[in-house]
Coordinates of C-alpha atoms and ligand atoms in Angstrom, one line a residue:
M1 CA 63.5 -1.8 -55.9
A2 CA 63.6 -5.3 -57.3
V3 CA 60.1 -6.6 -56.6
M4 CA 56.9 -4.9 -57.7
A5 CA 53.3 -6.1 -57.1
V6 CA 50.4 -5.2 -59.4
I7 CA 47.0 -5.7 -58.0
G8 CA 43.4 -4.9 -58.8
G9 CA 42.0 -2.0 -56.7
Q10 CA 38.2 -2.5 -57.4
W11 CA 36.0 -5.5 -58.2
G12 CA 38.4 -7.0 -60.8
D13 CA 38.7 -6.4 -64.5
E14 CA 40.6 -3.1 -64.0
G15 CA 43.1 -3.9 -66.8
K16 CA 45.8 -5.5 -64.8
G17 CA 46.9 -7.7 -67.7
R18 CA 47.5 -4.7 -69.8
V19 CA 49.4 -2.9 -67.1
V20 CA 51.5 -6.0 -66.4
D21 CA 52.2 -6.5 -70.1
L22 CA 53.4 -2.9 -70.3
L23 CA 55.7 -3.1 -67.2
A24 CA 56.9 -6.6 -68.1
E25 CA 59.0 -5.2 -70.9
K26 CA 61.7 -4.2 -68.4
V27 CA 61.5 -7.2 -65.9
D28 CA 63.0 -10.6 -65.7
M29 CA 60.2 -12.5 -64.2
V30 CA 56.4 -12.2 -63.9
V31 CA 54.7 -14.3 -61.2
R32 CA 50.9 -14.9 -60.9
F33 CA 50.2 -15.2 -57.2
S34 CA 46.5 -15.8 -56.6
G35 CA 43.1 -16.8 -58.1
G36 CA 42.7 -19.3 -60.9
D37 CA 41.2 -19.3 -64.4
N38 CA 38.3 -17.2 -63.0
A39 CA 40.6 -14.4 -64.0
G40 CA 40.7 -13.1 -67.6
H41 CA 43.6 -10.8 -68.5
T42 CA 43.3 -9.3 -71.9
V43 CA 46.6 -8.4 -73.5
I44 CA 46.8 -6.7 -77.0
G45 CA 50.3 -7.0 -78.4
P46 CA 52.2 -8.0 -81.5
Y47 CA 50.6 -11.5 -81.4
G48 CA 47.1 -10.0 -81.5
E49 CA 44.5 -10.0 -78.7
F50 CA 44.8 -12.7 -76.0
G51 CA 42.6 -13.5 -73.1
L52 CA 44.9 -15.1 -70.6
H53 CA 43.4 -16.9 -67.6
L54 CA 46.4 -18.6 -66.0
V55 CA 49.5 -17.9 -67.9
P56 CA 51.2 -14.7 -66.6
S57 CA 50.8 -11.6 -68.8
G58 CA 54.6 -11.4 -69.3
I59 CA 54.6 -14.4 -71.7
F60 CA 54.8 -12.2 -74.8
Y61 CA 58.4 -11.0 -74.0
P62 CA 61.2 -13.4 -74.9
Q63 CA 63.3 -12.4 -71.8
V64 CA 60.7 -12.9 -69.2
T65 CA 60.3 -16.1 -67.1
C66 CA 56.7 -16.6 -66.2
I67 CA 55.8 -18.4 -63.1
I68 CA 52.4 -19.7 -62.0
G69 CA 53.0 -19.3 -58.2
N70 CA 51.9 -21.5 -55.3
G71 CA 49.0 -19.2 -54.5
V72 CA 47.2 -20.0 -57.8
A73 CA 44.7 -22.8 -58.4
I74 CA 45.2 -24.5 -61.7
N75 CA 42.7 -26.2 -63.9
P76 CA 45.1 -28.4 -65.9
A77 CA 42.8 -28.8 -68.9
N78 CA 42.3 -25.1 -69.3
L79 CA 46.0 -24.4 -68.7
L80 CA 47.0 -26.8 -71.5
G81 CA 44.4 -25.2 -73.7
E82 CA 46.0 -21.8 -73.1
I83 CA 49.5 -23.1 -73.7
N84 CA 48.4 -24.7 -77.0
E85 CA 46.7 -21.5 -78.1
L86 CA 49.8 -19.5 -77.3
Q87 CA 52.0 -22.0 -79.2
R88 CA 49.6 -22.0 -82.2
H89 CA 50.2 -18.2 -82.5
G90 CA 54.0 -18.6 -82.3
V91 CA 54.4 -17.5 -78.7
D92 CA 57.4 -19.3 -77.0
T93 CA 56.0 -21.0 -73.8
S94 CA 59.3 -22.7 -72.8
R95 CA 59.8 -20.0 -70.2
L96 CA 56.6 -20.9 -68.3
V97 CA 57.1 -22.5 -64.9
I98 CA 54.5 -24.0 -62.6
S99 CA 55.0 -24.1 -58.8
D100 CA 54.8 -27.7 -57.5
R101 CA 52.8 -26.2 -54.6
A102 CA 50.0 -24.8 -56.7
H103 CA 46.7 -26.5 -56.0
L104 CA 44.8 -28.2 -58.8
I105 CA 41.2 -27.7 -59.8
M106 CA 39.6 -31.2 -60.0
P107 CA 36.3 -32.1 -61.7
Y108 CA 34.5 -32.2 -58.4
H109 CA 35.5 -28.6 -57.7
T110 CA 33.8 -27.2 -60.8
L111 CA 30.8 -29.6 -60.3
L112 CA 30.3 -28.5 -56.7
D113 CA 30.7 -24.8 -57.6
G114 CA 27.8 -25.1 -60.0
L115 CA 25.7 -27.2 -57.6
E116 CA 26.3 -24.8 -54.7
E117 CA 25.3 -21.9 -56.9
E118 CA 22.0 -23.7 -57.9
R119 CA 21.4 -24.5 -54.2
R120 CA 21.7 -20.8 -53.3
G121 CA 18.9 -20.0 -55.8
G122 CA 18.0 -16.3 -55.7
K123 CA 21.0 -15.7 -53.4
A124 CA 23.6 -17.1 -55.8
L125 CA 27.0 -15.3 -55.6
G126 CA 27.3 -15.2 -59.4
T127 CA 30.6 -17.1 -59.4
T128 CA 32.4 -17.9 -62.5
R129 CA 31.7 -21.6 -61.9
R130 CA 35.4 -22.4 -62.4
G131 CA 35.6 -24.3 -59.0
I132 CA 37.4 -21.5 -57.2
G133 CA 35.4 -21.6 -53.9
P134 CA 35.7 -25.5 -53.6
V135 CA 39.4 -25.6 -54.5
F136 CA 40.5 -23.0 -52.0
A137 CA 38.2 -24.6 -49.4
D138 CA 40.0 -27.9 -49.9
K139 CA 43.4 -26.2 -49.7
V140 CA 42.7 -25.0 -46.2
A141 CA 40.8 -28.2 -45.2
R142 CA 44.0 -30.0 -46.2
L143 CA 42.2 -32.1 -48.9
G144 CA 43.9 -30.5 -51.9
I145 CA 45.8 -32.1 -54.7
R146 CA 48.8 -30.0 -55.9
A147 CA 50.7 -29.7 -59.1
G148 CA 53.6 -31.6 -57.6
D149 CA 51.3 -34.6 -57.0
L150 CA 51.1 -35.0 -60.7
L151 CA 54.7 -36.1 -60.7
D152 CA 54.1 -39.0 -58.4
K153 CA 51.4 -41.3 -59.8
D154 CA 51.1 -43.5 -56.6
A155 CA 50.8 -40.4 -54.4
L156 CA 48.2 -38.9 -56.8
Y157 CA 46.2 -42.1 -56.7
S158 CA 46.1 -42.4 -52.9
R159 CA 45.3 -38.7 -52.3
L160 CA 42.6 -38.8 -55.0
K161 CA 41.1 -42.0 -53.7
S162 CA 40.7 -40.7 -50.1
T163 CA 39.4 -37.2 -51.2
L164 CA 37.0 -38.6 -53.8
E165 CA 35.3 -40.9 -51.2
L166 CA 34.3 -37.8 -49.3
K167 CA 33.4 -35.8 -52.4
N168 CA 31.2 -38.7 -53.8
A169 CA 29.4 -39.0 -50.5
I170 CA 28.6 -35.2 -50.7
L171 CA 27.6 -35.4 -54.3
T172 CA 25.3 -38.4 -53.9
K173 CA 23.9 -37.7 -50.4
V174 CA 23.7 -33.9 -50.2
Y175 CA 23.3 -32.9 -53.8
L176 CA 21.6 -36.2 -55.0
V177 CA 23.7 -36.4 -58.2
S178 CA 25.8 -39.3 -59.6
P179 CA 29.3 -40.0 -58.2
L180 CA 32.5 -39.4 -60.1
S181 CA 34.8 -42.2 -61.2
L182 CA 38.1 -42.5 -59.5
E183 CA 39.7 -44.4 -62.4
E184 CA 38.6 -41.8 -65.0
I185 CA 39.8 -38.8 -63.0
Y186 CA 43.1 -40.6 -62.2
E187 CA 43.8 -41.5 -65.8
Q188 CA 42.8 -38.0 -67.0
Y189 CA 45.1 -36.3 -64.4
C190 CA 48.0 -38.7 -65.2
R191 CA 47.7 -37.6 -68.8
Y192 CA 47.7 -33.9 -67.8
G193 CA 50.7 -34.7 -65.5
E194 CA 52.7 -36.1 -68.5
R195 CA 52.1 -33.0 -70.5
L196 CA 52.7 -30.5 -67.7
A197 CA 55.7 -32.3 -66.1
P198 CA 58.3 -30.2 -68.0
Y199 CA 56.8 -27.0 -66.5
I200 CA 56.4 -28.1 -62.9
R201 CA 59.1 -27.4 -60.3
E202 CA 60.0 -25.9 -57.0
T203 CA 59.8 -22.1 -57.6
T204 CA 60.8 -20.3 -54.4
D205 CA 64.5 -21.2 -54.8
M206 CA 64.3 -19.9 -58.4
L207 CA 62.8 -16.6 -57.2
H208 CA 65.3 -16.1 -54.4
E209 CA 68.2 -16.9 -56.8
A210 CA 66.7 -14.2 -59.1
L211 CA 66.6 -11.8 -56.2
R212 CA 70.2 -12.5 -55.3
K213 CA 71.2 -11.7 -58.8
G214 CA 69.3 -8.4 -58.6
N215 CA 66.7 -9.4 -61.2
L216 CA 63.4 -7.4 -61.5
I217 CA 60.4 -9.4 -60.5
L218 CA 56.8 -8.4 -61.1
L219 CA 54.0 -10.1 -59.0
E220 CA 50.8 -10.2 -61.0
G221 CA 47.5 -10.1 -59.1
A222 CA 44.1 -11.4 -60.2
Q223 CA 40.6 -10.2 -59.3
G224 CA 40.3 -7.1 -57.2
T225 CA 40.5 -5.9 -53.6
L226 CA 36.7 -5.6 -53.1
L227 CA 36.5 -9.3 -53.9
D228 CA 38.9 -10.2 -51.1
P229 CA 37.5 -12.7 -48.6
D230 CA 38.5 -10.5 -45.7
F231 CA 38.3 -6.9 -47.0
G232 CA 35.8 -7.3 -49.8
T233 CA 32.0 -7.3 -49.9
Y234 CA 31.7 -10.7 -48.0
P235 CA 30.1 -13.1 -48.9
Y236 CA 30.0 -11.7 -52.4
V237 CA 33.8 -12.3 -52.8
T238 CA 36.2 -14.7 -54.4
S239 CA 38.1 -17.4 -52.4
S240 CA 41.7 -16.4 -52.6
S241 CA 43.1 -13.0 -51.6
P242 CA 43.7 -10.5 -54.4
L243 CA 45.5 -8.1 -52.0
A244 CA 49.1 -7.0 -52.2
G245 CA 49.8 -9.0 -49.0
S246 CA 48.8 -12.1 -50.8
S247 CA 51.6 -11.5 -53.3
S248 CA 54.0 -12.5 -50.6
L249 CA 52.1 -15.7 -49.5
G250 CA 51.4 -16.7 -53.1
T251 CA 55.0 -16.7 -54.2
G252 CA 57.3 -17.2 -51.1
I253 CA 58.8 -13.7 -51.3
G254 CA 58.9 -12.0 -47.9
P255 CA 56.8 -8.8 -47.5
M256 CA 59.9 -6.7 -46.8
Q257 CA 61.3 -7.6 -50.2
I258 CA 58.3 -6.1 -52.0
S259 CA 59.3 -2.6 -52.6
H260 CA 56.5 -1.2 -54.8
V261 CA 52.8 -1.9 -55.1
V262 CA 50.8 -0.6 -58.1
G263 CA 47.0 -0.6 -57.8
V264 CA 45.1 -0.8 -61.1
F265 CA 41.8 1.1 -61.2
K266 CA 39.4 1.9 -64.0
A267 CA 38.5 5.6 -64.4
Y268 CA 35.0 4.3 -63.5
T269 CA 33.8 1.2 -61.6
T270 CA 32.6 -2.2 -62.9
R271 CA 31.5 -5.3 -61.1
V272 CA 30.4 -8.7 -62.5
G273 CA 28.4 -11.1 -60.3
S274 CA 26.2 -10.4 -57.4
G275 CA 26.7 -8.1 -54.4
P276 CA 26.4 -4.4 -53.6
M277 CA 27.9 -1.7 -55.8
P278 CA 26.9 1.7 -54.6
T279 CA 27.7 3.6 -57.8
E280 CA 26.1 1.2 -60.2
L281 CA 24.2 3.0 -63.0
R282 CA 21.1 1.2 -64.2
D283 CA 20.4 3.8 -66.8
E284 CA 21.6 4.9 -70.2
V285 CA 24.9 6.3 -68.8
G286 CA 25.8 2.9 -67.4
E287 CA 24.8 1.4 -70.8
L288 CA 27.0 3.9 -72.6
I289 CA 30.0 3.0 -70.5
R290 CA 29.4 -0.7 -71.0
E291 CA 29.1 -0.4 -74.8
K292 CA 32.0 2.1 -75.2
A293 CA 34.4 0.0 -73.1
H294 CA 32.9 -3.3 -74.2
E295 CA 32.4 -4.3 -70.5
Y296 CA 31.6 -8.0 -70.9
G297 CA 33.4 -10.6 -68.8
A298 CA 36.6 -12.0 -70.3
T299 CA 35.9 -15.4 -68.7
T300 CA 32.1 -15.7 -68.7
G301 CA 31.0 -13.1 -71.3
R302 CA 28.5 -11.7 -68.7
P303 CA 27.7 -8.0 -69.1
R304 CA 29.5 -6.1 -66.3
R305 CA 27.6 -3.7 -64.1
C306 CA 29.0 -0.2 -64.7
G307 CA 29.0 3.0 -62.6
W308 CA 31.0 6.1 -61.6
F309 CA 34.3 6.0 -59.8
D310 CA 33.8 5.1 -56.1
A311 CA 36.4 7.0 -54.2
V312 CA 35.2 5.7 -50.8
A313 CA 35.9 2.1 -51.8
S314 CA 39.1 3.1 -53.7
R315 CA 40.5 5.0 -50.7
F316 CA 39.9 1.8 -48.6
S317 CA 41.7 -0.2 -51.3
V318 CA 44.7 2.1 -51.2
Q319 CA 44.9 1.6 -47.5
V320 CA 44.6 -2.2 -47.2
N321 CA 47.1 -2.7 -50.0
G322 CA 49.5 0.0 -49.0
L323 CA 49.6 1.2 -52.6
S324 CA 52.6 3.1 -53.8
E325 CA 50.7 4.4 -56.8
I326 CA 47.7 4.0 -59.0
A327 CA 47.6 2.9 -62.7
L328 CA 44.4 4.4 -64.0
T329 CA 42.9 2.7 -67.0
H330 CA 40.2 3.5 -69.6
L331 CA 40.3 7.3 -69.1
D332 CA 39.4 7.7 -72.8
I333 CA 36.0 6.1 -72.2
F334 CA 34.8 9.5 -70.9
D335 CA 36.0 11.4 -74.0
A336 CA 32.5 12.4 -75.2
F337 CA 31.0 12.9 -71.7
P338 CA 29.8 16.4 -70.9
S339 CA 30.6 15.8 -67.2
V340 CA 32.0 13.0 -65.0
K341 CA 31.1 12.1 -61.4
I342 CA 33.1 10.8 -58.5
C343 CA 31.4 9.3 -55.4
T344 CA 33.1 11.0 -52.5
A345 CA 31.0 9.6 -49.6
Y346 CA 27.9 7.5 -48.9
R347 CA 24.6 8.6 -47.5
L348 CA 23.2 6.1 -45.0
G349 CA 19.8 7.4 -43.7
D350 CA 20.6 10.7 -42.1
K351 CA 24.4 9.9 -41.8
V352 CA 27.2 10.6 -44.1
L353 CA 29.8 7.8 -44.3
D354 CA 33.3 8.4 -45.7
R355 CA 34.6 4.9 -44.8
F356 CA 33.9 1.6 -46.6
P357 CA 31.7 -0.5 -44.3
A358 CA 32.4 -4.2 -43.6
N359 CA 28.8 -5.3 -43.7
V360 CA 27.1 -5.8 -47.1
G361 CA 23.7 -5.2 -45.5
V362 CA 24.9 -1.6 -44.7
L363 CA 26.6 -1.1 -48.0
E364 CA 23.4 -2.2 -49.8
K365 CA 21.6 0.8 -48.1
C366 CA 24.3 3.3 -49.0
Q367 CA 23.5 6.0 -51.5
P368 CA 26.4 7.6 -53.3
I369 CA 27.1 11.3 -52.8
Y370 CA 28.6 12.7 -56.0
E371 CA 30.9 15.5 -57.0
E372 CA 30.5 16.5 -60.6
L373 CA 33.4 17.6 -62.7
A374 CA 33.4 19.0 -66.3
G375 CA 34.1 16.6 -69.1
W376 CA 36.7 17.2 -71.8
R377 CA 34.6 16.4 -74.8
G378 CA 37.4 15.4 -77.1
P379 CA 39.6 12.3 -78.0
I380 CA 42.6 11.7 -75.8
G381 CA 43.8 8.4 -77.3
E382 CA 46.7 10.0 -79.2
I383 CA 48.1 11.9 -76.2
R384 CA 51.3 10.6 -74.6
H385 CA 52.1 13.3 -72.0
F386 CA 50.2 14.3 -69.0
D387 CA 50.6 18.0 -69.6
E388 CA 49.0 17.6 -73.0
L389 CA 45.7 16.2 -71.6
P390 CA 42.8 18.6 -71.7
I391 CA 42.6 20.6 -68.4
E392 CA 39.3 18.9 -67.4
A393 CA 41.0 15.4 -67.7
R394 CA 43.9 16.6 -65.7
H395 CA 41.5 17.9 -63.0
Y396 CA 39.7 14.6 -62.9
V397 CA 43.0 12.7 -62.4
A398 CA 44.2 15.2 -59.8
R399 CA 40.9 15.0 -57.9
L400 CA 41.1 11.2 -57.9
E401 CA 44.7 11.4 -56.5
E402 CA 43.5 13.8 -53.8
I403 CA 40.5 11.8 -52.6
T404 CA 42.2 8.4 -52.7
C405 CA 45.4 9.8 -51.1
C406 CA 47.5 8.1 -53.8
P407 CA 49.5 9.4 -56.8
V408 CA 48.5 8.3 -60.3
G409 CA 51.6 7.0 -62.0
L410 CA 50.2 5.7 -65.2
I411 CA 47.1 6.4 -67.3
S412 CA 45.8 4.3 -70.2
V413 CA 44.0 6.2 -73.0
G414 CA 43.2 3.3 -75.3
P415 CA 43.6 -0.5 -75.7
K416 CA 46.9 -0.6 -77.6
R417 CA 50.2 -1.1 -75.8
E418 CA 51.4 2.4 -76.8
Q419 CA 48.3 4.2 -75.6
V420 CA 49.6 5.2 -72.2
I421 CA 50.7 8.2 -70.4
K422 CA 53.4 7.9 -67.7
A423 CA 52.2 10.7 -65.4
K424 CA 54.8 10.3 -62.6
S425 CA 57.9 8.2 -62.3
M426 CA 56.9 4.6 -62.4
L427 CA 59.1 1.5 -62.0
P428 CA 60.8 0.1 -63.8
Q429 CA 62.1 3.1 -65.8
Ligands
LIG1 P1 34.6 -17.0 -58.2 O1 35.9 -16.4 -58.0 O2 34.4 -17.7 -59.5 O3 34.2 -17.9 -57.0 O4 33.4 -15.9 -58.1 C1 33.2 -15.1 -57.0 C2 32.9 -13.6 -57.4 O5 34.1 -13.0 -57.9 C3 31.8 -13.5 -58.4 O6 31.1 -12.3 -58.2 C4 32.7 -13.3 -59.7 O7 32.0 -12.7 -60.7 C5 33.8 -12.5 -59.2 N1 35.0 -12.7 -60.0 C6 35.9 -13.8 -60.0 N2 36.9 -13.6 -60.8 C7 36.7 -12.4 -61.3 C8 37.5 -11.6 -62.3 O8 38.6 -12.0 -62.7 N3 37.0 -10.4 -62.6 C9 35.8 -9.9 -62.0 N4 35.1 -10.6 -61.1 C10 35.5 -11.8 -60.8

C-alpha cells in the first residue's frame, strides 16, 4: 500500500495538517493535490506552530519531498512568503517541488473574487477572497496561466496580454473599476518566476519513479467534502474538488494506485462561510466549543460556526470518498461536557431523512434529530491507548463508527504531535 490520500470529511478545518504531519514521519513524499491558499493547515512541531497554506504539511521532516501538485492553484507572492517564513525558522525548503502544471492566482483573480462577493450582497458565499473561484474558472475556460509559464517569459507575456484584455474589459465594463496594468503584472510575475524557478518542474515522472521504487506517498487534501462543487452544499462550496477522487487528478497518480483513503473528521462539526449547517449551535454550547477549540479561521481569522457531529453528512462523506478509515480529531474538546450529541437523521416537515440532500434549499429546512450520549467529564489529553479512554468516550467513538459505517483508525486528544491514540491499524506502521 504505497499511496495514501488524506482528505477532509466535513466543511474543512478538520485538522488534516496535523494528521498529515503525523503520518508524514514514515513517508517519502507528501503531495498537495487541490485548493490553494484558501486552506490553512496548522502544524505544531519542533519548529513551533505553523499555519501552512500552500506548502505540504510534510515539510518539517528532512526525508520528505514535498510537492505542490498540478491540482493546486498557487498565489506566488503568498507561496514565497511562506517559504521565507519557513526558512527564517530554520526549516529546509530545498525538498519543495512545484508542478509546472499548477495554475497561478493572478491579481485579477483576487480582485474579481472580492468584487463578485460584493455584487452578491446579502447572498455572498463568504469566500476567503483568495481568488479561488476565478482561478479555477479560468482553468476550465482555458484562460489560465500555469507555474511552467513563469519559466518562459515570452509565453508568459503573450498569455497574460490576451487574458488581461478580457479581464480588463470585465473590470471596467461590468464592475466599473480601473483596469490593471499589463506591464506591472508581467514584471511582478517575472520576478516571482526568477525566485520560484528552482522549485518548478514536471512532477508526474517524479511521482511514478517514486512508485516504481516502492516509496510511500501521501496525498494531502485541502478543504472538506461538503465544500466539493459536485457533492457539497452547492453553491456554498469551493471551486476545486477536495474529494479522494481529486487526489488522482491533482497529482497524476491513477485511482487504482491509491490504496488507502483516510478521512479526517472533528469530533463535532464546524463551518466557516455561508451555507446551511443543520447541527449549528447558536447558543452557549456552540460558543463553548468555539472558545475551547479556538475555532477561528486559520486563513481569514473568521469565527467558525460550531455544532454537534452530523452523522448524516459524515456517512455521505464516507461513501463519496470510499474511505478506508476515519481520523477523529479534537475529541478532548468534550472533556468537561456532561453529555454529547450526534445527529443521526434530519426532520423535514413530517418526514425523516437519513440521506444528505443535494439541494441546499432542502438542507436549510432540515432539523437535526439527535441521539444523546453520556459525557466522560475528565481530561483525556494524556491517554495514548484506546482501551484507557473512559468508557463514555469509547462509546462515543464506537457509535460514530457504527453510524458512519467506517472504522476510526486514529484519535487526537490534544494539539501536540504526541497527543494521539492509534485505535486500529493505520498506515504506515
Ligand atoms: P473559497 O474557497 O475561498 O472560494 O470559499 C468558498 C467557501 O469555502 C467559503 O465558505 C469558505 O469559507 C470555504 N473554505 C475555503 N477554504 C476553506 C478551508 O480551508 N477551510 C474551511 N472553509 C474553507
